mmCIF file of C-alpha atoms in Angstrom:
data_model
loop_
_atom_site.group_PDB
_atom_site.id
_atom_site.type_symbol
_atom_site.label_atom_id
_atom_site.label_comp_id
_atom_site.label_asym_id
_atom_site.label_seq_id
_atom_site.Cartn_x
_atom_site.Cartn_y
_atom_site.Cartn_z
ATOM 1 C CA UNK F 6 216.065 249.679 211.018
ATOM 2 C CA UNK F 7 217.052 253.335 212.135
ATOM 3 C CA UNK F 8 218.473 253.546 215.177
ATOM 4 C CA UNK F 9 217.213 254.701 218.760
ATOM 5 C CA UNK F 10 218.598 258.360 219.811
ATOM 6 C CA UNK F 11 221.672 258.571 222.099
ATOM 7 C CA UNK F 12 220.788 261.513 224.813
ATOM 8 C CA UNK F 13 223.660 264.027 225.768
ATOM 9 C CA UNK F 14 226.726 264.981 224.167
ATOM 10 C CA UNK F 15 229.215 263.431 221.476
ATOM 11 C CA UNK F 16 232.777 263.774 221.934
ATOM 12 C CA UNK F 17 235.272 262.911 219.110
ATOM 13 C CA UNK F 18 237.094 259.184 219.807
ATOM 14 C CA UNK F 19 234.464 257.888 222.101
ATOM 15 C CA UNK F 20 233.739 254.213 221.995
ATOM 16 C CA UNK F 21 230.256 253.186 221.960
ATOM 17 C CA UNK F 22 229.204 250.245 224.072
ATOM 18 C CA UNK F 23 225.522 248.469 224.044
ATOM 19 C CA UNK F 24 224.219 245.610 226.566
ATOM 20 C CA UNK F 25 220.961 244.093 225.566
ATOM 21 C CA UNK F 26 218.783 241.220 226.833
ATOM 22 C CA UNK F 27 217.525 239.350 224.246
ATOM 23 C CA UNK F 28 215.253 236.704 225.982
ATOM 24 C CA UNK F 29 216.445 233.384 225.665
ATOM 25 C CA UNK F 30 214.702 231.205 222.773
ATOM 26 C CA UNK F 31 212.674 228.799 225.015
ATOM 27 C CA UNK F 32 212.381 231.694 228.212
ATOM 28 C CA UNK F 33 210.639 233.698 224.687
ATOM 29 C CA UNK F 34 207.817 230.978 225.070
ATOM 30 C CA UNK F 35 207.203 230.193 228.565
ATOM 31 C CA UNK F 36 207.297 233.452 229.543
ATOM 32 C CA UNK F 37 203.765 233.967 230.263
ATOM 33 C CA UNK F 38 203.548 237.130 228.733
ATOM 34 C CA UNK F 39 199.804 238.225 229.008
ATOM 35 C CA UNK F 40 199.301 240.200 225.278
ATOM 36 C CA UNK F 41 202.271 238.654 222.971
ATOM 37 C CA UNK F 42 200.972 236.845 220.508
ATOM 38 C CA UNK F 43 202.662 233.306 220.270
ATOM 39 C CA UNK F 44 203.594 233.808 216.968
ATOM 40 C CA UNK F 45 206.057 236.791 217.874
ATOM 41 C CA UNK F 46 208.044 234.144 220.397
ATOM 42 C CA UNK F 47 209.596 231.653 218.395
ATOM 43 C CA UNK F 48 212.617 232.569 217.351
ATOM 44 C CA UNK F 49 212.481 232.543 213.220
ATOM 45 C CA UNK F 50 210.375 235.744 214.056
ATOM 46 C CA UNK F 51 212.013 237.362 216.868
ATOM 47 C CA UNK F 52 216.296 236.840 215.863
ATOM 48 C CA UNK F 53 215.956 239.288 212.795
ATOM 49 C CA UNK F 54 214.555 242.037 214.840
ATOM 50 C CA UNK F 55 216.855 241.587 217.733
ATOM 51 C CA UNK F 56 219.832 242.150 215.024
ATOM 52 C CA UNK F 57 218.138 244.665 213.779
ATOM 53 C CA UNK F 58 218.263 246.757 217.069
ATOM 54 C CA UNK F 59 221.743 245.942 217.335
ATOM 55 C CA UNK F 60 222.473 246.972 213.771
ATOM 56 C CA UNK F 61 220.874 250.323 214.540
ATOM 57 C CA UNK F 62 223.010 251.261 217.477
ATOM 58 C CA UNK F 63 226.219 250.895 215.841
ATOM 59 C CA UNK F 64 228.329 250.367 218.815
ATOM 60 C CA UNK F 65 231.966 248.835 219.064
ATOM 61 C CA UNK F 66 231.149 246.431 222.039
ATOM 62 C CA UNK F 67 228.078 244.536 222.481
ATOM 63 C CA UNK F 68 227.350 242.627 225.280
ATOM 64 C CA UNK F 69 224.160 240.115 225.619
ATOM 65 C CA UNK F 70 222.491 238.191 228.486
ATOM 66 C CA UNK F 71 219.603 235.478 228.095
ATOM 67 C CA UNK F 72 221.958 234.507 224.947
ATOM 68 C CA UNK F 73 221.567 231.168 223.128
ATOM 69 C CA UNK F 74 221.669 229.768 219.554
ATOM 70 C CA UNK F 75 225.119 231.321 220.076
ATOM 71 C CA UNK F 76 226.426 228.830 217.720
ATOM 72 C CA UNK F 77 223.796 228.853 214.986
ATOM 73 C CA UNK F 78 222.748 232.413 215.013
ATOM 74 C CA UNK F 79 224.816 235.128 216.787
ATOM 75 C CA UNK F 80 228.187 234.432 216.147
ATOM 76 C CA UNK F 81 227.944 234.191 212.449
ATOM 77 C CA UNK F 82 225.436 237.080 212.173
ATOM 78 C CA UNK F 83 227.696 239.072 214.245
ATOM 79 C CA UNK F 84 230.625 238.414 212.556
ATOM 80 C CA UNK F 85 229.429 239.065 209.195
ATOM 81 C CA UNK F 86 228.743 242.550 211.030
ATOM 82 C CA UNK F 87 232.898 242.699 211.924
ATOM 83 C CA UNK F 88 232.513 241.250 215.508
ATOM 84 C CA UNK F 89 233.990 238.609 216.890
ATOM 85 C CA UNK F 90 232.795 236.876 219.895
ATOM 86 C CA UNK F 91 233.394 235.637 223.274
ATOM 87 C CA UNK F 92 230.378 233.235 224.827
ATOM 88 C CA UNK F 93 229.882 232.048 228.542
ATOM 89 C CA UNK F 94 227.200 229.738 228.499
ATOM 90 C CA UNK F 95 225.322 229.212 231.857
ATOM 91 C CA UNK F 96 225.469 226.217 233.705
ATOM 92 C CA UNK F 97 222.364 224.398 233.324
ATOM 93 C CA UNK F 98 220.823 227.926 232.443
ATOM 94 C CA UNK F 99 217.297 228.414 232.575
ATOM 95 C CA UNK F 100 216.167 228.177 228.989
ATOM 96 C CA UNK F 101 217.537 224.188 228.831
ATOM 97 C CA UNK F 102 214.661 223.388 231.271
ATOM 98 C CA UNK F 103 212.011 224.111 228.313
ATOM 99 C CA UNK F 104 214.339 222.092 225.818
ATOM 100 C CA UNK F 105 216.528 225.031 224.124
ATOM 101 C CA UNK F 106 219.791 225.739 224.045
ATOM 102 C CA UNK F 107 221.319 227.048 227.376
ATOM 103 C CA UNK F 108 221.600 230.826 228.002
ATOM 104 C CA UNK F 109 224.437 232.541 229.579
ATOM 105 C CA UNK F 110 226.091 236.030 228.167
ATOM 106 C CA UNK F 111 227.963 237.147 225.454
ATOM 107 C CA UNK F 112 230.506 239.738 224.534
ATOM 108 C CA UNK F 113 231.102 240.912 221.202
ATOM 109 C CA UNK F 114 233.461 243.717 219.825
ATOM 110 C CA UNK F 115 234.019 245.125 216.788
ATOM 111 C CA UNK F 116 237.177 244.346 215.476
ATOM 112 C CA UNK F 117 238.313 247.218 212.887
ATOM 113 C CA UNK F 118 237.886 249.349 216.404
ATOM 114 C CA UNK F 119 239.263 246.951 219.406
ATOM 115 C CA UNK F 120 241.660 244.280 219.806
ATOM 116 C CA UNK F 121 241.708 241.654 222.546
ATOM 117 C CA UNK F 122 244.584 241.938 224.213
ATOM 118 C CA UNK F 123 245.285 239.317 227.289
ATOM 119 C CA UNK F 124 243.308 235.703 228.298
ATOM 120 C CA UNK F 125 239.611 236.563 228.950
ATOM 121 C CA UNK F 126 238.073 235.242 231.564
ATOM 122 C CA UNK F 127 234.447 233.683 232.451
ATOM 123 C CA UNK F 128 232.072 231.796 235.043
ATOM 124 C CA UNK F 129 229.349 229.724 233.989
ATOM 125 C CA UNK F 130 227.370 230.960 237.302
ATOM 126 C CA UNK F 131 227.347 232.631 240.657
ATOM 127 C CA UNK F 132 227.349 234.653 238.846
ATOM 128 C CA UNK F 133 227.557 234.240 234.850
ATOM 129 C CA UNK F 134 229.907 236.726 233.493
ATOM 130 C CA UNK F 135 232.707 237.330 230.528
ATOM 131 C CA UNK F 136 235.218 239.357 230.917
ATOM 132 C CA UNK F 137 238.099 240.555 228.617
ATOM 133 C CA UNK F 138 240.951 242.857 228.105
ATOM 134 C CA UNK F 139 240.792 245.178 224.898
ATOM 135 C CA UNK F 140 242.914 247.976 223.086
ATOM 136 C CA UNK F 141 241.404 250.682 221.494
ATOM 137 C CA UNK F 142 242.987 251.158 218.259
ATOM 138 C CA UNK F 143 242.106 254.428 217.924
ATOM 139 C CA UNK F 144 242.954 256.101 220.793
ATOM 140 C CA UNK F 145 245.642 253.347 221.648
ATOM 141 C CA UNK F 146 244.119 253.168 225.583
ATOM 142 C CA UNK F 147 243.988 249.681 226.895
ATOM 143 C CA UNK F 148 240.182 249.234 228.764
ATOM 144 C CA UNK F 149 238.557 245.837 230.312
ATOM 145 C CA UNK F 150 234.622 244.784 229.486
ATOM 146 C CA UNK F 151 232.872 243.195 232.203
ATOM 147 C CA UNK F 152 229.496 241.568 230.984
ATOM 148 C CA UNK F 153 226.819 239.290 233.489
ATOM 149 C CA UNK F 154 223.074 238.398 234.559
ATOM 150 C CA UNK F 155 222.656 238.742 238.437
ATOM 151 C CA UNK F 156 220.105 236.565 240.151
ATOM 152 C CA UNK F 157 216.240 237.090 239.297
ATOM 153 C CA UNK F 158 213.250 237.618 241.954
ATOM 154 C CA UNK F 159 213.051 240.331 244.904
ATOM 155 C CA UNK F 160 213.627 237.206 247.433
ATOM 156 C CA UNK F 161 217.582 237.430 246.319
ATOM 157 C CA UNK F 162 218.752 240.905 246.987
ATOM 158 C CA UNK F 163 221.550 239.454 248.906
ATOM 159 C CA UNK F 164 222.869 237.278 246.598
ATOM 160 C CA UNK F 165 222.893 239.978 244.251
ATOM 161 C CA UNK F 166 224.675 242.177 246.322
ATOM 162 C CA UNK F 167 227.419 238.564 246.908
ATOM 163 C CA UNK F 168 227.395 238.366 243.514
ATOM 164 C CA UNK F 169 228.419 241.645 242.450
ATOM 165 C CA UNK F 170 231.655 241.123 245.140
ATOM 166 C CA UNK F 171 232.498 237.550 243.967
ATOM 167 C CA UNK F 172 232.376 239.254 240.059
ATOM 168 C CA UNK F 173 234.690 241.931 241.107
ATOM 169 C CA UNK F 174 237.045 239.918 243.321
ATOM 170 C CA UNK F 175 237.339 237.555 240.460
ATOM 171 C CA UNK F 176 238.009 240.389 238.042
ATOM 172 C CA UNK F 177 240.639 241.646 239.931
ATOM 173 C CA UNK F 178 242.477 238.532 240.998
ATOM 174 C CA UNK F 179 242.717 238.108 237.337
ATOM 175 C CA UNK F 180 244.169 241.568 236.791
ATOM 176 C CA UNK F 181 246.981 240.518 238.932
ATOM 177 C CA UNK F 182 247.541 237.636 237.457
ATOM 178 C CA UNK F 183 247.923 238.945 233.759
ATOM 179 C CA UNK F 184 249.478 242.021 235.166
ATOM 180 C CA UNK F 185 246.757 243.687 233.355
ATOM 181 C CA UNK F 186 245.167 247.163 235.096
ATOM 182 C CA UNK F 187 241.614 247.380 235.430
ATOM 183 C CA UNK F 188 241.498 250.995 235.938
ATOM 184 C CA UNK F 189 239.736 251.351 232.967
ATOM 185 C CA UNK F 190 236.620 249.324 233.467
ATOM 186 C CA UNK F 191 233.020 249.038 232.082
ATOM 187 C CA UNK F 192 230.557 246.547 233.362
ATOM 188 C CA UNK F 193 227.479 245.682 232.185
ATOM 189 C CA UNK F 194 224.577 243.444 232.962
ATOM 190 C CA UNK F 195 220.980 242.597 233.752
ATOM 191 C CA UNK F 196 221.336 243.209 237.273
ATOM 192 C CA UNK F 197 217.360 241.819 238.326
ATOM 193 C CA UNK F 198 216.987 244.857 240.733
ATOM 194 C CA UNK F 199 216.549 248.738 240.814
ATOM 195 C CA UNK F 200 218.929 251.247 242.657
ATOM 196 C CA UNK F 201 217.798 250.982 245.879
ATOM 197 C CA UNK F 202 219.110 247.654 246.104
ATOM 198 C CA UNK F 203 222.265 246.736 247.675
ATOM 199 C CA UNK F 204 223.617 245.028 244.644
ATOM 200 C CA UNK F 205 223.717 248.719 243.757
ATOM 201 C CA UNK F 206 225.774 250.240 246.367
ATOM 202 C CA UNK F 207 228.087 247.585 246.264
ATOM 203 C CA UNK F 208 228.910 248.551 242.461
ATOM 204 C CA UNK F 209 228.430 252.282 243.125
ATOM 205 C CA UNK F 210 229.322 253.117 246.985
ATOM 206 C CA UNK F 211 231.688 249.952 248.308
ATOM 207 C CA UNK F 212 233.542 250.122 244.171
ATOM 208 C CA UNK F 213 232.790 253.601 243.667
ATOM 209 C CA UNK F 214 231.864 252.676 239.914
ATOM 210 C CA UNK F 215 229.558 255.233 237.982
ATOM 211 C CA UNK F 216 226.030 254.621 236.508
ATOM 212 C CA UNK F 217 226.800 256.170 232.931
ATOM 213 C CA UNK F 218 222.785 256.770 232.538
ATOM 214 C CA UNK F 219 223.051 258.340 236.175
ATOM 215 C CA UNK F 220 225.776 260.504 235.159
ATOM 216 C CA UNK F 221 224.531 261.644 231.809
ATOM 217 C CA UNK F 222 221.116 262.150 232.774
ATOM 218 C CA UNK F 223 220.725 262.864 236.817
ATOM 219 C CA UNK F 224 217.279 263.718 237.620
ATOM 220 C CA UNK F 225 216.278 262.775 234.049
ATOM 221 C CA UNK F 226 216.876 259.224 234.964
ATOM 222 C CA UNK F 227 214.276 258.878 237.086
ATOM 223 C CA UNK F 228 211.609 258.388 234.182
ATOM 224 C CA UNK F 229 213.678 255.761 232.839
ATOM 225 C CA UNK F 230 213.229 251.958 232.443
ATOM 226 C CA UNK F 231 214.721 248.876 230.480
ATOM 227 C CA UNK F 232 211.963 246.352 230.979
ATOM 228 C CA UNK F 233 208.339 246.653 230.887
ATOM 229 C CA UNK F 234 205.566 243.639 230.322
ATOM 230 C CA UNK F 235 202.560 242.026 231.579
ATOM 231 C CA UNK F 236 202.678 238.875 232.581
ATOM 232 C CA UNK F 237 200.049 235.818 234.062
ATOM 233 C CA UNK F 238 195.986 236.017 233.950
ATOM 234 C CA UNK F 239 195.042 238.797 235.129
ATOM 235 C CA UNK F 240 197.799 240.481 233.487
ATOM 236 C CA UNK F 241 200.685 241.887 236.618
ATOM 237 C CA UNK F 242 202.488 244.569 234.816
ATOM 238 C CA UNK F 243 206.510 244.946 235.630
ATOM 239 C CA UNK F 244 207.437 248.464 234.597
ATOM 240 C CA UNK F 245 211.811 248.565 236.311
ATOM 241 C CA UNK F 246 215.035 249.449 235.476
ATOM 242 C CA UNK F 247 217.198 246.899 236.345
ATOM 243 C CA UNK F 248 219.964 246.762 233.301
ATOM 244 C CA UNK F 249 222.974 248.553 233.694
ATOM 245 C CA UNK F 250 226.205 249.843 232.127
ATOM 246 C CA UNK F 251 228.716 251.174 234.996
ATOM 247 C CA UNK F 252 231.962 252.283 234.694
ATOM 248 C CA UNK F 253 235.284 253.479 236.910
ATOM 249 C CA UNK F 254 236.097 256.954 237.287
ATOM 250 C CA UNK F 255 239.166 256.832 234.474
ATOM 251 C CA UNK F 256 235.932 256.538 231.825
ATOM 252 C CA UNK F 257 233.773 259.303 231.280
ATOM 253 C CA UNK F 258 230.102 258.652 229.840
ATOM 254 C CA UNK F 259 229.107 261.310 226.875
ATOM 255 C CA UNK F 260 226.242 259.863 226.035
ATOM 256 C CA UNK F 261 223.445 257.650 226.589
ATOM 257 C CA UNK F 262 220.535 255.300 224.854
ATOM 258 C CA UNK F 263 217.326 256.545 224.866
ATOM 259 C CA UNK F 264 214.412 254.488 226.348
ATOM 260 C CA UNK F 265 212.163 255.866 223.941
ATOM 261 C CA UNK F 266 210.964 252.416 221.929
ATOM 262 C CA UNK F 267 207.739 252.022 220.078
ATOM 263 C CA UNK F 268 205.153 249.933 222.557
ATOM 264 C CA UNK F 269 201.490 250.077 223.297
ATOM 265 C CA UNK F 270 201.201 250.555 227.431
ATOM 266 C CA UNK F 271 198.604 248.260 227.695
ATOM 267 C CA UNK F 272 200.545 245.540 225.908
ATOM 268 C CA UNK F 273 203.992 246.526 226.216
ATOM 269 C CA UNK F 274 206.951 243.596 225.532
ATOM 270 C CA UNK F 275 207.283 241.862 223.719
ATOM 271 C CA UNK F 276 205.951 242.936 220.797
ATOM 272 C CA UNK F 277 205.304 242.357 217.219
ATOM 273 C CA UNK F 278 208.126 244.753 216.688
ATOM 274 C CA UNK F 279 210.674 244.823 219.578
ATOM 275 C CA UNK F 280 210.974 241.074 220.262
ATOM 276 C CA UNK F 281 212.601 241.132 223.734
ATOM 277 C CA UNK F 282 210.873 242.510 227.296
ATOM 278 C CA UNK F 283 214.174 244.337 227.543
ATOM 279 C CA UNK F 284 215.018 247.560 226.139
ATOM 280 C CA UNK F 285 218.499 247.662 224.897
ATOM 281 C CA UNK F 286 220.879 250.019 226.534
ATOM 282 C CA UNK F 287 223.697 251.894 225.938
ATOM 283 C CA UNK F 288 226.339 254.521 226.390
ATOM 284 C CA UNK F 289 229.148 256.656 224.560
ATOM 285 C CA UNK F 290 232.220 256.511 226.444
ATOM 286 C CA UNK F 291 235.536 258.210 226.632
ATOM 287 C CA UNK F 292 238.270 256.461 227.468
#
């Protein structure tokens, strides 16, 4: 599968980071998506194409939310790809309730570019999140990965926005503790809400961290979005941006993934070919 275009510059050295929500096997099913065809949901016929869209951006970290089958399916498929991986199931996670594995996130880096350097860290909620250490052994610049899935529905803005500080207090209590520097830092996530949310400011404003679409693209990020689908009879349709790669000021973002993936409007995701109602994204960065 070719892979999407990045949008914006390329710079030589930069380190290429993806986040992508998969939908959960189980989540897939139940999901009441108004025009998917329940043969695209089970997940014989949806894992292939996910890798495929991972295979196609070629990026040296790869973070996942709504991840399960860890076990059976990603880690070994990832690693025959040169990644090796670090998994933070949720507790009781949503996609258990329908009788599938639980989801949580993952983070996965490729290991002829980055080496784990220090203990990673992870929460199984409040919110779900893996978090690690790394050394670029290219440039030789030591950076830290943050990946996590805030809290769904419009009803929990707040505990999005709590959830963003208890992520970032934890990160840096656990800087201390390693005597390991943050200062290079990339987090990314399915954050369930759009920029005027205060889960935004917190990461933006409050810990002055930079939207790396936002900064490639300005204005141009308006038209963006990394979920769209129908859902329930009538069909609602959910067009939003709420996934996210941000990243402190010691980082600069080249380059970003475009949106651009083949979907009817009047279906939209998932679909026979892109087999998740997220659209991967993701960024060139320079350390």
């Amino acid at each position: 599968m070719a892979g999407r275009a990045f949008l914006g510059q390329t710079a030589p050295g930069s380190l290429r980071i993806l986040f992508f929500n998969v939908l959960a096997d189980g989540l897939a099913q139940f999901g009441d998506f108004s025009f998917t065809e329940p043969s695209w949901l089970t997940w014989e016929y949806r894992f292939p194409r996910l890798l495929a869209e991972i295979k196609g951006a070629t990026a040296d970290i790869v973070c996942l939310a709504e991840l399960n089958h860890a076990e059976d399916s990603w880690v070994p498929a990832m690693r025959e790809l040169g990644f090796e991986a670090l998994i933070s199931p949720k507790e009781n996670g949503p996609a258990s309730k329908f009788g599938a594995p639980s989801d949580g996130v993952g983070l996965f880096y490729r290991t002829s570019r980055v080496a784990l350097t220090g203990l990673p860290l992870k929460s199984a909620n409040d919110p779900v999140f893996q978090f690690a250490f790394f050394r670029d052994l290219q440039t030789e610049k030591h950076f830290a990965v943050a990946t996590t899935h805030l809290k769904a529905k419009v009803e929990f803005a707040d505990k999005r926005q709590a959830q963003v500080h208890n992520l970032l207090t934890q990160i840096n209590a656990h800087a201390t503790s390693t005597g390991l520097s943050p200062d290079r830092l990339i987090v990314c996530g399915d954050c369930n809400g759009e920029q005027q949310e205060p889960f935004y400011k917190a990461f933006t404003e409050q810990c002055s961290l930079i939207d790396a679409y936002q900064f490639v693209l300005g204005q141009g990020n308006a038209d963006r979005f990394s979920t769209w689908k129908y859902r329930g009879n009538p069909p609602k349709g959910l067009r939003h941006t709420i996934d996210y790669i941000f990243t402190t000021k010691a980082i600069k973002a080249v380059g970003v993934l475009d949106w651009a993936v083949p979907l009817d409007p009047e279906r939209a995701l998932p679909s026979a070919t892109y087999s998740s109602d997220h659209i991967s994204v993701g960024a060139d960065l320079v350390l």
